[in-house]
Coordinates of C-alpha atoms and ligand atoms in Angstrom, one line a residue:
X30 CA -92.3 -71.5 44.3
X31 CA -90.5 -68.5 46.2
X32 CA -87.6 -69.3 48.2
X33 CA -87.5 -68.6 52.2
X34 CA -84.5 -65.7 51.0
X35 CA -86.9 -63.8 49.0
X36 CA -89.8 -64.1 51.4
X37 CA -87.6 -63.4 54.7
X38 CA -86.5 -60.0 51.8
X39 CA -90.0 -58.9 51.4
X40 CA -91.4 -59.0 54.9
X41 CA -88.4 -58.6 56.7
X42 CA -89.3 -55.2 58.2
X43 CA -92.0 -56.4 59.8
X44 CA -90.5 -59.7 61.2
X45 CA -87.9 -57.2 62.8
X46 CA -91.1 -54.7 63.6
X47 CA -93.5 -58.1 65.3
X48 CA -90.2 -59.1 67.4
X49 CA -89.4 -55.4 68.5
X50 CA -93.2 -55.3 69.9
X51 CA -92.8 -58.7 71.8
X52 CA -89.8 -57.4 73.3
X53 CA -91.1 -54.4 74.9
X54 CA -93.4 -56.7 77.4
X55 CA -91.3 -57.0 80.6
X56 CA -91.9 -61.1 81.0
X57 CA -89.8 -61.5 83.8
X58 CA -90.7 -65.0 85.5
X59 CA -88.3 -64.3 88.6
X60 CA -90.4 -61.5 89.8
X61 CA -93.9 -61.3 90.8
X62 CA -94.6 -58.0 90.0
X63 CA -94.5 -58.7 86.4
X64 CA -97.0 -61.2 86.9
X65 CA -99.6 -59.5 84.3
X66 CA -96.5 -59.0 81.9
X67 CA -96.0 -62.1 81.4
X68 CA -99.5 -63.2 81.0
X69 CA -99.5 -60.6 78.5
X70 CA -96.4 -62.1 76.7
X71 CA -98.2 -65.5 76.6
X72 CA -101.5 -63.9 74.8
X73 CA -99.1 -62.2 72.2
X74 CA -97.6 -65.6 70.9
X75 CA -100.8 -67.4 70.4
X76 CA -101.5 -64.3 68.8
X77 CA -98.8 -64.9 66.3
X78 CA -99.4 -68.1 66.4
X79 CA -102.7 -68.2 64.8
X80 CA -101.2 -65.4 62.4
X81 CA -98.7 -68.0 61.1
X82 CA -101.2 -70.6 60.1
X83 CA -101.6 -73.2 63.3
X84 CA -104.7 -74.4 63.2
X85 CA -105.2 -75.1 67.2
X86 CA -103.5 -72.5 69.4
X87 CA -104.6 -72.8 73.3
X88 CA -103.5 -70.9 76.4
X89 CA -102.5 -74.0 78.4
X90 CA -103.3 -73.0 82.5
X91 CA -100.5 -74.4 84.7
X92 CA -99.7 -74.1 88.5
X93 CA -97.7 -71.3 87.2
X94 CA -97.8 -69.7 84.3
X95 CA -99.5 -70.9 81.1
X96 CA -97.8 -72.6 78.3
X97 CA -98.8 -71.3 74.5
X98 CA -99.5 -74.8 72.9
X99 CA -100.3 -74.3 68.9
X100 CA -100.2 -77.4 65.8
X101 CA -100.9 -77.5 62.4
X102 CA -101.6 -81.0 61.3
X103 CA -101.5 -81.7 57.9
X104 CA -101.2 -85.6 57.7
X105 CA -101.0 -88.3 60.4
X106 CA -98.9 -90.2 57.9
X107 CA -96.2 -87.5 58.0
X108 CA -93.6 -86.9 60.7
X109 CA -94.6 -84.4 63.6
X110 CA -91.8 -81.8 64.5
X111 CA -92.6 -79.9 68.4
X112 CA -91.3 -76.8 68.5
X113 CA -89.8 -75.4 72.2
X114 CA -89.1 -72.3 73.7
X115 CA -89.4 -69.9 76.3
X116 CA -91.4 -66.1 75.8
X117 CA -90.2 -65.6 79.9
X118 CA -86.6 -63.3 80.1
X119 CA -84.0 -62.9 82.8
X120 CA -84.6 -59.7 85.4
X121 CA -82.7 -57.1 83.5
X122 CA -80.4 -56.0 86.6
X123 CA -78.4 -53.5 86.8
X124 CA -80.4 -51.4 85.4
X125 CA -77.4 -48.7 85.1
X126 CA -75.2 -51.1 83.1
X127 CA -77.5 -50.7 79.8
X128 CA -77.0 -48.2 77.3
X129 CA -80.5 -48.0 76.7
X130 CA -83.6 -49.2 78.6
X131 CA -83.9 -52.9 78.6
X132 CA -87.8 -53.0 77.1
X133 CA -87.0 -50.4 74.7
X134 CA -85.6 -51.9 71.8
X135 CA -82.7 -50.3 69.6
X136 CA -81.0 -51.4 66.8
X137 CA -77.1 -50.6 66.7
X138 CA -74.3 -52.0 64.7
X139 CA -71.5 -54.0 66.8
X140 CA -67.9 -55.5 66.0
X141 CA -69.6 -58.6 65.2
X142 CA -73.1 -57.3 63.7
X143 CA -72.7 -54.7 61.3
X144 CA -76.2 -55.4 59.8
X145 CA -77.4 -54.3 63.7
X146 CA -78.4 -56.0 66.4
X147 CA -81.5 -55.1 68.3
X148 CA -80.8 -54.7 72.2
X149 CA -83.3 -55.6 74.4
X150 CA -83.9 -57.7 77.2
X151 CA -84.9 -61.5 76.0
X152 CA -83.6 -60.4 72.5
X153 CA -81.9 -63.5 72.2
X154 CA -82.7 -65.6 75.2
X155 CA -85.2 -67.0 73.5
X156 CA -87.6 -64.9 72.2
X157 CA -86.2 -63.5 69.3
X158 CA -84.5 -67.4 68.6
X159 CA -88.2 -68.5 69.4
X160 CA -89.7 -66.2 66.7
X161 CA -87.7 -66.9 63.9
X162 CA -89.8 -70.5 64.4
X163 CA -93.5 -68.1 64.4
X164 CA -91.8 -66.6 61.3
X165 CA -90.6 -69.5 59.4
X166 CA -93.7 -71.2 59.8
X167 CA -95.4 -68.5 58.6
X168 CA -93.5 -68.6 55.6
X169 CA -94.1 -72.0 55.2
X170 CA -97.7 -72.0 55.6
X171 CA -98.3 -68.7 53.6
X172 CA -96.3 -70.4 50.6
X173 CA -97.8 -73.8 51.1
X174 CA -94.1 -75.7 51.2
X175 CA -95.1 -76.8 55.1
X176 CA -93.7 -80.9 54.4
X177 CA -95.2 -82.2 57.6
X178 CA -96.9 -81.8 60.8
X179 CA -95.8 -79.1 63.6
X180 CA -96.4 -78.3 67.1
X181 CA -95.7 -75.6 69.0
X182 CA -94.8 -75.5 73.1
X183 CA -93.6 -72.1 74.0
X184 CA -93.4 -71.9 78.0
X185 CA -93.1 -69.1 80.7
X186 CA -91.2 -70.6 83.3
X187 CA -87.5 -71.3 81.7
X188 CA -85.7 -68.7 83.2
X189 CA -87.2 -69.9 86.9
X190 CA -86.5 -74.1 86.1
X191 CA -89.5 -74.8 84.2
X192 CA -91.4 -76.7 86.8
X193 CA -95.2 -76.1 85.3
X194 CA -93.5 -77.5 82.5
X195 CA -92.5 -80.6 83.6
X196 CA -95.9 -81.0 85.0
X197 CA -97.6 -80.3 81.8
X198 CA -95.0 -82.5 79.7
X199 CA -96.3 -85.7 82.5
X200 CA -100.2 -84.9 81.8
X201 CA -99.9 -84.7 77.8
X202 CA -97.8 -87.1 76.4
X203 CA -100.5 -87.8 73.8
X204 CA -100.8 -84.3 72.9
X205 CA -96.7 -83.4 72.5
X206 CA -96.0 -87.2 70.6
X207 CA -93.7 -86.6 67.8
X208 CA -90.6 -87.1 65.7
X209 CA -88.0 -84.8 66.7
X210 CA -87.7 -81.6 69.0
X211 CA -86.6 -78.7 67.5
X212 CA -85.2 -75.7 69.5
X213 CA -83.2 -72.7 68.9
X214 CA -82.2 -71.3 72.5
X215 CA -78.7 -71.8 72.2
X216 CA -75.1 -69.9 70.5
X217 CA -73.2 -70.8 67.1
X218 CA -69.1 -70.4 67.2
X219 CA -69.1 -67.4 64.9
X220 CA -71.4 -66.4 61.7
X221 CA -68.7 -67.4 59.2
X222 CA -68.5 -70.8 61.7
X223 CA -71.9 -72.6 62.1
X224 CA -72.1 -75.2 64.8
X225 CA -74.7 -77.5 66.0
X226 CA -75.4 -77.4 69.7
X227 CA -75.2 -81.2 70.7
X228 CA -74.6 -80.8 74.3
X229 CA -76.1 -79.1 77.7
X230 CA -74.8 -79.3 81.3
X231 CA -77.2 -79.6 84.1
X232 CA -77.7 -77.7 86.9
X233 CA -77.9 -78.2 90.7
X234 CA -79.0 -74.7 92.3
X235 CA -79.3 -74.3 95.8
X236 CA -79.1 -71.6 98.6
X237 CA -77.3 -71.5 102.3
X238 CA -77.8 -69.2 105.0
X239 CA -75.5 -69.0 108.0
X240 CA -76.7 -68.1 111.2
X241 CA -74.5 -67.0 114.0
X242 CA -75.2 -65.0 117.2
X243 CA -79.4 -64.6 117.5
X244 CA -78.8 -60.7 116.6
X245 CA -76.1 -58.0 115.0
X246 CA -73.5 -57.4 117.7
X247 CA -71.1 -54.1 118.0
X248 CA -68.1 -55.8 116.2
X249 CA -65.6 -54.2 118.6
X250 CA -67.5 -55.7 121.6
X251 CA -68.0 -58.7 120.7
X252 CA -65.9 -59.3 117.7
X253 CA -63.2 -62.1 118.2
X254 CA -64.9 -63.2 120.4
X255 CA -68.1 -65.4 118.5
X256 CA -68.3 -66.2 115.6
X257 CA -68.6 -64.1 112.3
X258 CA -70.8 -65.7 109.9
X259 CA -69.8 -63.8 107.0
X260 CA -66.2 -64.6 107.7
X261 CA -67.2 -68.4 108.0
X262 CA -69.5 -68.3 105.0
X263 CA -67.0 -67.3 103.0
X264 CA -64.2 -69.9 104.4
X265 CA -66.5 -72.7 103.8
X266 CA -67.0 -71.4 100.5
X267 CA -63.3 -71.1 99.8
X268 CA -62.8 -74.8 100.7
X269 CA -65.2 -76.2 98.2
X270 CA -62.7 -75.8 95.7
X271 CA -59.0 -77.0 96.2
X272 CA -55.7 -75.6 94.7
X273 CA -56.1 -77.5 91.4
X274 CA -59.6 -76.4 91.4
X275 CA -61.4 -79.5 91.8
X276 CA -64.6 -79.8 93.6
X277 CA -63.6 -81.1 96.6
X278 CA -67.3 -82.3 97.7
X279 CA -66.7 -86.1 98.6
X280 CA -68.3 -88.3 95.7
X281 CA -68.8 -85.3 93.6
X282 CA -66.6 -86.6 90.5
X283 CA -68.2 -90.4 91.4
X284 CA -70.3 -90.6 88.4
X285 CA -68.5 -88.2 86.0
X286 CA -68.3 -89.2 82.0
X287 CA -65.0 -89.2 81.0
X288 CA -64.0 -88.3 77.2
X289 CA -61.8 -90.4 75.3
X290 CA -59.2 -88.7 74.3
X291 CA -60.3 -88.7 70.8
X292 CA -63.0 -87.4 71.3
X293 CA -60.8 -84.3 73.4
X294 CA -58.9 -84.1 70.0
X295 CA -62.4 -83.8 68.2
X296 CA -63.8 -81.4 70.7
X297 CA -59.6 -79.6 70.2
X298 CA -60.5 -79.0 66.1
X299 CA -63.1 -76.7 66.9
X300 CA -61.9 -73.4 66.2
X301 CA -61.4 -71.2 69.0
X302 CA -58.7 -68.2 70.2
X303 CA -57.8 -68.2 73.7
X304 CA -56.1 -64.7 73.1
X305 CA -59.6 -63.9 71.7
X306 CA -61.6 -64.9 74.8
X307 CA -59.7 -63.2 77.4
X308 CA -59.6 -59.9 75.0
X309 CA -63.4 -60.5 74.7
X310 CA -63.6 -60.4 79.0
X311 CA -60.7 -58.1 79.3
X312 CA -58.9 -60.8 81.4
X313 CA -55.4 -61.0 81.3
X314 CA -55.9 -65.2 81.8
X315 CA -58.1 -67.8 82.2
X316 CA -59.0 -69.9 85.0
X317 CA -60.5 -73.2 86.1
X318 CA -59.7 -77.0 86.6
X319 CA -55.9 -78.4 86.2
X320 CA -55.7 -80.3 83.4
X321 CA -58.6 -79.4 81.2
X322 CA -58.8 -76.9 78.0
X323 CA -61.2 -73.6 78.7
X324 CA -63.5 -75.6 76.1
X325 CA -63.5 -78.5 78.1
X326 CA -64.1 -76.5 81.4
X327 CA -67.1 -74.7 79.9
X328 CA -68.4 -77.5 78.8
X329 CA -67.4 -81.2 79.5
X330 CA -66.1 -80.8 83.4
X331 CA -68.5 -79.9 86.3
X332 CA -68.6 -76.9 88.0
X333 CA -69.5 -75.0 91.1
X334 CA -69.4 -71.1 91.2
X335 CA -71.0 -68.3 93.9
X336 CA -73.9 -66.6 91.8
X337 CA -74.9 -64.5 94.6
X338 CA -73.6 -63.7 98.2
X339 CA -74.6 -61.2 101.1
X340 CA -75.1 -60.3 104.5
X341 CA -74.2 -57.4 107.1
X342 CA -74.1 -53.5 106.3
X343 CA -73.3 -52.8 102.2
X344 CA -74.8 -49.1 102.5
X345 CA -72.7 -45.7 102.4
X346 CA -70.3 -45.5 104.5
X347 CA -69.2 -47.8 107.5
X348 CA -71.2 -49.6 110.2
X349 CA -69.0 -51.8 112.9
X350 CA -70.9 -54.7 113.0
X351 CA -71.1 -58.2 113.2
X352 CA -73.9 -59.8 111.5
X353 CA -75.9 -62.4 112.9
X354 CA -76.5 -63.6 109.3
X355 CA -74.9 -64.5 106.3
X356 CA -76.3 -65.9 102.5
X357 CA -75.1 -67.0 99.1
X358 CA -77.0 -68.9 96.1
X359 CA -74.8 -71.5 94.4
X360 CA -75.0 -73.1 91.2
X361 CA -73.4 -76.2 90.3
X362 CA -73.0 -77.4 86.3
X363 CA -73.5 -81.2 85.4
X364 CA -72.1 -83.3 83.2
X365 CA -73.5 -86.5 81.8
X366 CA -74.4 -89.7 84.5
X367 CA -74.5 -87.1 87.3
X368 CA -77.6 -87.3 88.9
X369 CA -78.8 -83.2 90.4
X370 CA -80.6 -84.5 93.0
X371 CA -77.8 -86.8 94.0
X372 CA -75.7 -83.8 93.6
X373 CA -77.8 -81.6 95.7
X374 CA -77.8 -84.5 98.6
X375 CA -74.3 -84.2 98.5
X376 CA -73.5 -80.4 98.6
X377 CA -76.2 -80.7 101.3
X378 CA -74.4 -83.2 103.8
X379 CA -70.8 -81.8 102.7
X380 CA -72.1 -78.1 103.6
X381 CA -73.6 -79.1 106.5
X382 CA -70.4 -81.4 108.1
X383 CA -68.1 -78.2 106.8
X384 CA -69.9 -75.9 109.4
X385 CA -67.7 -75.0 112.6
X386 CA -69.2 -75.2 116.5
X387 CA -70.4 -71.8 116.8
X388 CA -72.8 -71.3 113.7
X389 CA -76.1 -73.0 112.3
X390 CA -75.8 -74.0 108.4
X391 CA -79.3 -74.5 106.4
X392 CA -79.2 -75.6 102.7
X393 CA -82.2 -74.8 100.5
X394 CA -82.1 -76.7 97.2
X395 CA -83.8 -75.2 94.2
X396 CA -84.4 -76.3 91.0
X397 CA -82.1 -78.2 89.0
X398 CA -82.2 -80.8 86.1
X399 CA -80.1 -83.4 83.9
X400 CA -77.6 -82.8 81.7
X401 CA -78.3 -83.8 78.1
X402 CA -76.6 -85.0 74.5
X403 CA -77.6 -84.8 71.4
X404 CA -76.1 -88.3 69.1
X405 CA -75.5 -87.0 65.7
X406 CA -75.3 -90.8 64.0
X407 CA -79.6 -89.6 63.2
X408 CA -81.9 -88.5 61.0
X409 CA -82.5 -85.4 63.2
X410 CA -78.8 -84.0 63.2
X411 CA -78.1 -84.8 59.8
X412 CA -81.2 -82.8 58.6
X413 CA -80.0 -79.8 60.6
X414 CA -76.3 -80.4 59.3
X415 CA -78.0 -80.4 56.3
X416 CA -80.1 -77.0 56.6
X417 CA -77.0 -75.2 58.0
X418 CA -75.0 -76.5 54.8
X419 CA -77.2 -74.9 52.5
X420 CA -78.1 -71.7 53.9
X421 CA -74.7 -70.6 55.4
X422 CA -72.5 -73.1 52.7
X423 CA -70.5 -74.7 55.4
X424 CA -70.9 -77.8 57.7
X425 CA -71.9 -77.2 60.9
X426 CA -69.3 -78.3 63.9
X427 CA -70.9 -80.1 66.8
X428 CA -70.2 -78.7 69.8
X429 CA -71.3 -79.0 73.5
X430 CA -72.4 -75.9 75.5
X431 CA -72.1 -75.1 79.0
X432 CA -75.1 -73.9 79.4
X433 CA -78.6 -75.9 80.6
X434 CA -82.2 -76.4 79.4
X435 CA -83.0 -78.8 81.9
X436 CA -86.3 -80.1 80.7
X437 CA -84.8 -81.4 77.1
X438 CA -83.9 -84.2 79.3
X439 CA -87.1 -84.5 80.6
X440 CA -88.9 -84.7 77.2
X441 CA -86.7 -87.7 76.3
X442 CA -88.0 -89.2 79.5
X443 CA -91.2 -88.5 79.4
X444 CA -92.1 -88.2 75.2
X445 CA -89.3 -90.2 74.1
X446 CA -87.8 -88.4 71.2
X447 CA -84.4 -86.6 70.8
X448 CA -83.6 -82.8 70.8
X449 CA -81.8 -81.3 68.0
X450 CA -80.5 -77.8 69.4
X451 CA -80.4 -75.2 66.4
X452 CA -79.2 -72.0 68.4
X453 CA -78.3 -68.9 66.4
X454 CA -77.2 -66.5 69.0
X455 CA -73.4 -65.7 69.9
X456 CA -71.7 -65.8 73.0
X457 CA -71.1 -62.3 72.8
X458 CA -74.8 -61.6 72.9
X459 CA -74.6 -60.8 76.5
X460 CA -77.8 -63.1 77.1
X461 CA -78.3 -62.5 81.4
X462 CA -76.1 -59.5 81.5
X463 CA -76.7 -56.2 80.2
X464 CA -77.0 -55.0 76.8
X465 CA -78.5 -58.4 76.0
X466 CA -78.3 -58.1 71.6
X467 CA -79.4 -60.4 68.8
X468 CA -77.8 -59.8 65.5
X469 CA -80.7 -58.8 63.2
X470 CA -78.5 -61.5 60.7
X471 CA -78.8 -64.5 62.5
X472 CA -82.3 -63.9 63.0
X473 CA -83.2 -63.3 59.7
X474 CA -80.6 -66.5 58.9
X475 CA -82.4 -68.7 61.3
X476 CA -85.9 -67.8 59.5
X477 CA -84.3 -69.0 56.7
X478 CA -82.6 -72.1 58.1
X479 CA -85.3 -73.9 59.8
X480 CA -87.9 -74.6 57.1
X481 CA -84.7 -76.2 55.6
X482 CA -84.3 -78.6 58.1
X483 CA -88.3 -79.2 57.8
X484 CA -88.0 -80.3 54.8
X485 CA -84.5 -82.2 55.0
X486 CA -85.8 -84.7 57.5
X487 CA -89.3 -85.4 56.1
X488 CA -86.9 -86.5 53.5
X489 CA -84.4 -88.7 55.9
X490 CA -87.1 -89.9 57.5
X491 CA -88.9 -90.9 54.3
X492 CA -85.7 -92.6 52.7
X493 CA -85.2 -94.6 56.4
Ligands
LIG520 N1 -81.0 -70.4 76.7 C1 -80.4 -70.6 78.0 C2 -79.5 -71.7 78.1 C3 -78.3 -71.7 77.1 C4 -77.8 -70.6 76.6 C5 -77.8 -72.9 76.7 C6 -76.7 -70.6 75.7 C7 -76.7 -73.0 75.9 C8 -76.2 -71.8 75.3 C9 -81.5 -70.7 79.1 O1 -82.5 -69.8 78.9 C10 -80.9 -70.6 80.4 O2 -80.5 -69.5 80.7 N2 -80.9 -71.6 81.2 C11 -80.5 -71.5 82.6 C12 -81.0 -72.6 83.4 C13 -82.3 -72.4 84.0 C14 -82.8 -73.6 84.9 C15 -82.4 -71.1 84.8 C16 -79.0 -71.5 82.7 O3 -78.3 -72.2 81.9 O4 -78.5 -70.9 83.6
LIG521 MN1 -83.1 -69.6 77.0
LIG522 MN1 -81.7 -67.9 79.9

């Protein structure tokens, strides 16, 4: 029977070839005026779909946009894996930071991927880590070593907080039952150090506007004299954090899980090079919460950052003037037993109290979600351990990411099975930023890593 390596060595310039093409369709979710784009994007997969051997592929209509549903079922009897991820991207902004175009794809060598890495926007996050699971499936379908059942749910609206999702995951429980989630939409430590993703933060994201006088004023004729919402946006900003850097938003900590400290040491094994990071960032030091590692503050510990702040004149030159309004988006991380929507009450009244005589505060909460972990005492992590031990020859490290999908917590509400999080991507990939890359290795490794985990827990689950 040929062996994933050989197929993934014959075809491989076209797997490269089908994901260069997806990646030239602007799918930006955030903006509206990629609307058809992104319908577009959603038409290509079940394309691909069908090409890979699903036997059912639909265009699922949401509220938003539509979520590619696809399944091959080859026996009731056998275990059913669902397959998630997300064909939307991330607005490519700023545009002048890129080497090359964003929906033109290249393929250059880097440090860290002499084999090449293609740049392009949504390279990595997700749809070239979503393809390798078209392309493995194809492989197992064309070679007839599919071992069980498979469905596909590839959505639109990831990069926005997935809210047709949510309402789609309520309305067809009966059509997503299965086993085990499988998705690959998050990082590894290094390609010579696999690692198993068995953590995500949550997220709380909201927006606050400051309003001051009812128009712009002169700022010499008025200025000192009212007050300056830009200056007190930016004070009540500066007092959400203290001087250890704790999140001084009463009952913020409240419900916070707190490691053991053997599970710290675990989490301290991991291999990691702080000289390395701050090289990587060209900072001369790290920064963050007293008494945590930079792992632990990335990953375990809760977090509030500025993601976006403006107001008054930013064009050429100088304008005197105070403005009458002031803005900034925040996003908050989660860590386990913190509740988002509790969060977002509290940032809410906090913000609010915070606000001096003299200025109106308004807090707009958007979307947001749970934070979620992966056990690895199951069948489901053990297969993956499994898969990455015999493609890449190591065992994989567990390791929790800072990062969010928020509805894998959903889908253990709603369909009651567990996530296992096989992302291939590095942090270096520059997923969000510019020059967004995906080594052209770890997508070709992933191919060839999934159908092992397939096929390692129909056995697991067979033996249990
Ligand atoms: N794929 C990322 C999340 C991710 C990346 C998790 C790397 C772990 C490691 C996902 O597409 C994403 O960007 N999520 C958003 C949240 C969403 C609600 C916008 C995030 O984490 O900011
Ligand atoms: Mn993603
Ligand atoms: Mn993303």
């Amino acid at each position: 029977m040929k062996s994933a390596k050989s197929y993934i060595q014959e075809h491989k310039d076209r797997f490269i070839q089908e994901l260069i093409d997806l990646l030239k369709i602007p799918s930006i979710s955030a903006d509206s005026a990629y609307k058809d784009d992104v319908i577009k994007t959603a038409q290509a997969i079940k394309n691909s779909l069908e090409n890979a051997g699903c036997d059912v592929v639909e265009i699922c209509e949401t509220p938003g946009y539509p979520i590619v549903y696809g399944e091959k079922m080859i026996d009731p009897n056998l275990p059913t894996v669902l397959v998630y991820g997300h064909y939307d991207v991330q607005p490519p902004d700023p545009l002048d930071l890129w080497d090359s175009p964003p929906f033109e794809p290249v393929i250059k060598a880097t440090e860290l991927h002499p084999d090449g890495a293609i740049f392009a926007r949504g390279s990595c996050d997700d749809k070239g880590q979503m393809y390798m699971h078209v392309k493995a499936m194809e492989y197992m379908t064309q070679t007839d070593q599919l071992p069980c059942n498979v469905k596909f749910m590839i959505e639109g609206e990831e990069e926005v907080g997935s809210e047709s999702l949510g309402w789609f995951v309520e309305r067809n429980q009966q059509k997503l039952a299965n086993d085990i989630i499988l998705i690959s939409d998050t990082g590894m430590i290094a390609n010579d150090v696999p690692s198993i993703t068995t953590g995500l933060r949550g997220l709380s994201y909201v927006e606050v506007e400051v309003t001051g006088p009812n128009r712009d004023l002169h700022s010499g004729l008025y200025g000192g004299a009212v007050a300056n919402p830009i200056n007190i946006l930016t004070k009540m900003i500066a007092s959400l954090h203290d001087e250890n850097n704790h999140i001084t938003i009463p009952g913020f900590y409240d419900k916070v899980e707190e490691l053991s400290q053997s599970e710290r040491d675990a989490m301290a094994e991991a291999p990691f090079s702080l000289e390395a990071y701050q090289n990587a960032l060209n900072i001369e030091s790290v920064y963050g919460e007293a008494g945590y590692t930079t792992n632990e503050r990335n990953s375990i510990r809760p977090t509030l950052d500025v993601n976006g702040i403006w107001g008054g004149y930013t064009g050429e030159g100088a304008k005197t003037v105070i403005a009458s309004k002031a803005y900034a988006k925040i996003s908050m991380r989660l860590v386990p037993n913190q509740e988002w929507t509790e969060i977002t009450e509290l940032f809410q009244n906090h913000f609010e109290s915070i606000a001096p005589a003299g200025v109106e505060v308004k807090v707009t909460p958007h979307h947001g979600g749970q934070a979620y972990v992966t056990p690895i005492d199951t069948i489901g992590y053990q297969a993956a351990s499994k898969a990455y031990e015999s493609t890449f020859g190591k065992t994989p490290i567990p390791q929790r990411s800072g990062g969010s999908i928020p509805i894998v917590a959903l889908f253990e509400k709603e369909l009651g099975s567990k996530t296992i999080l096989m992302g291939f991507g590095l942090d270096s990939d520059a997923i969000h930023s510019p020059n967004e890359h995906y080594g052209i290795w770890n997508y070709l490794k992933g191919i060839e890593t999934i159908p092992q985990f397939y096929h390692h827990f129909v056995e697991l689950s067979r033996e249990s």
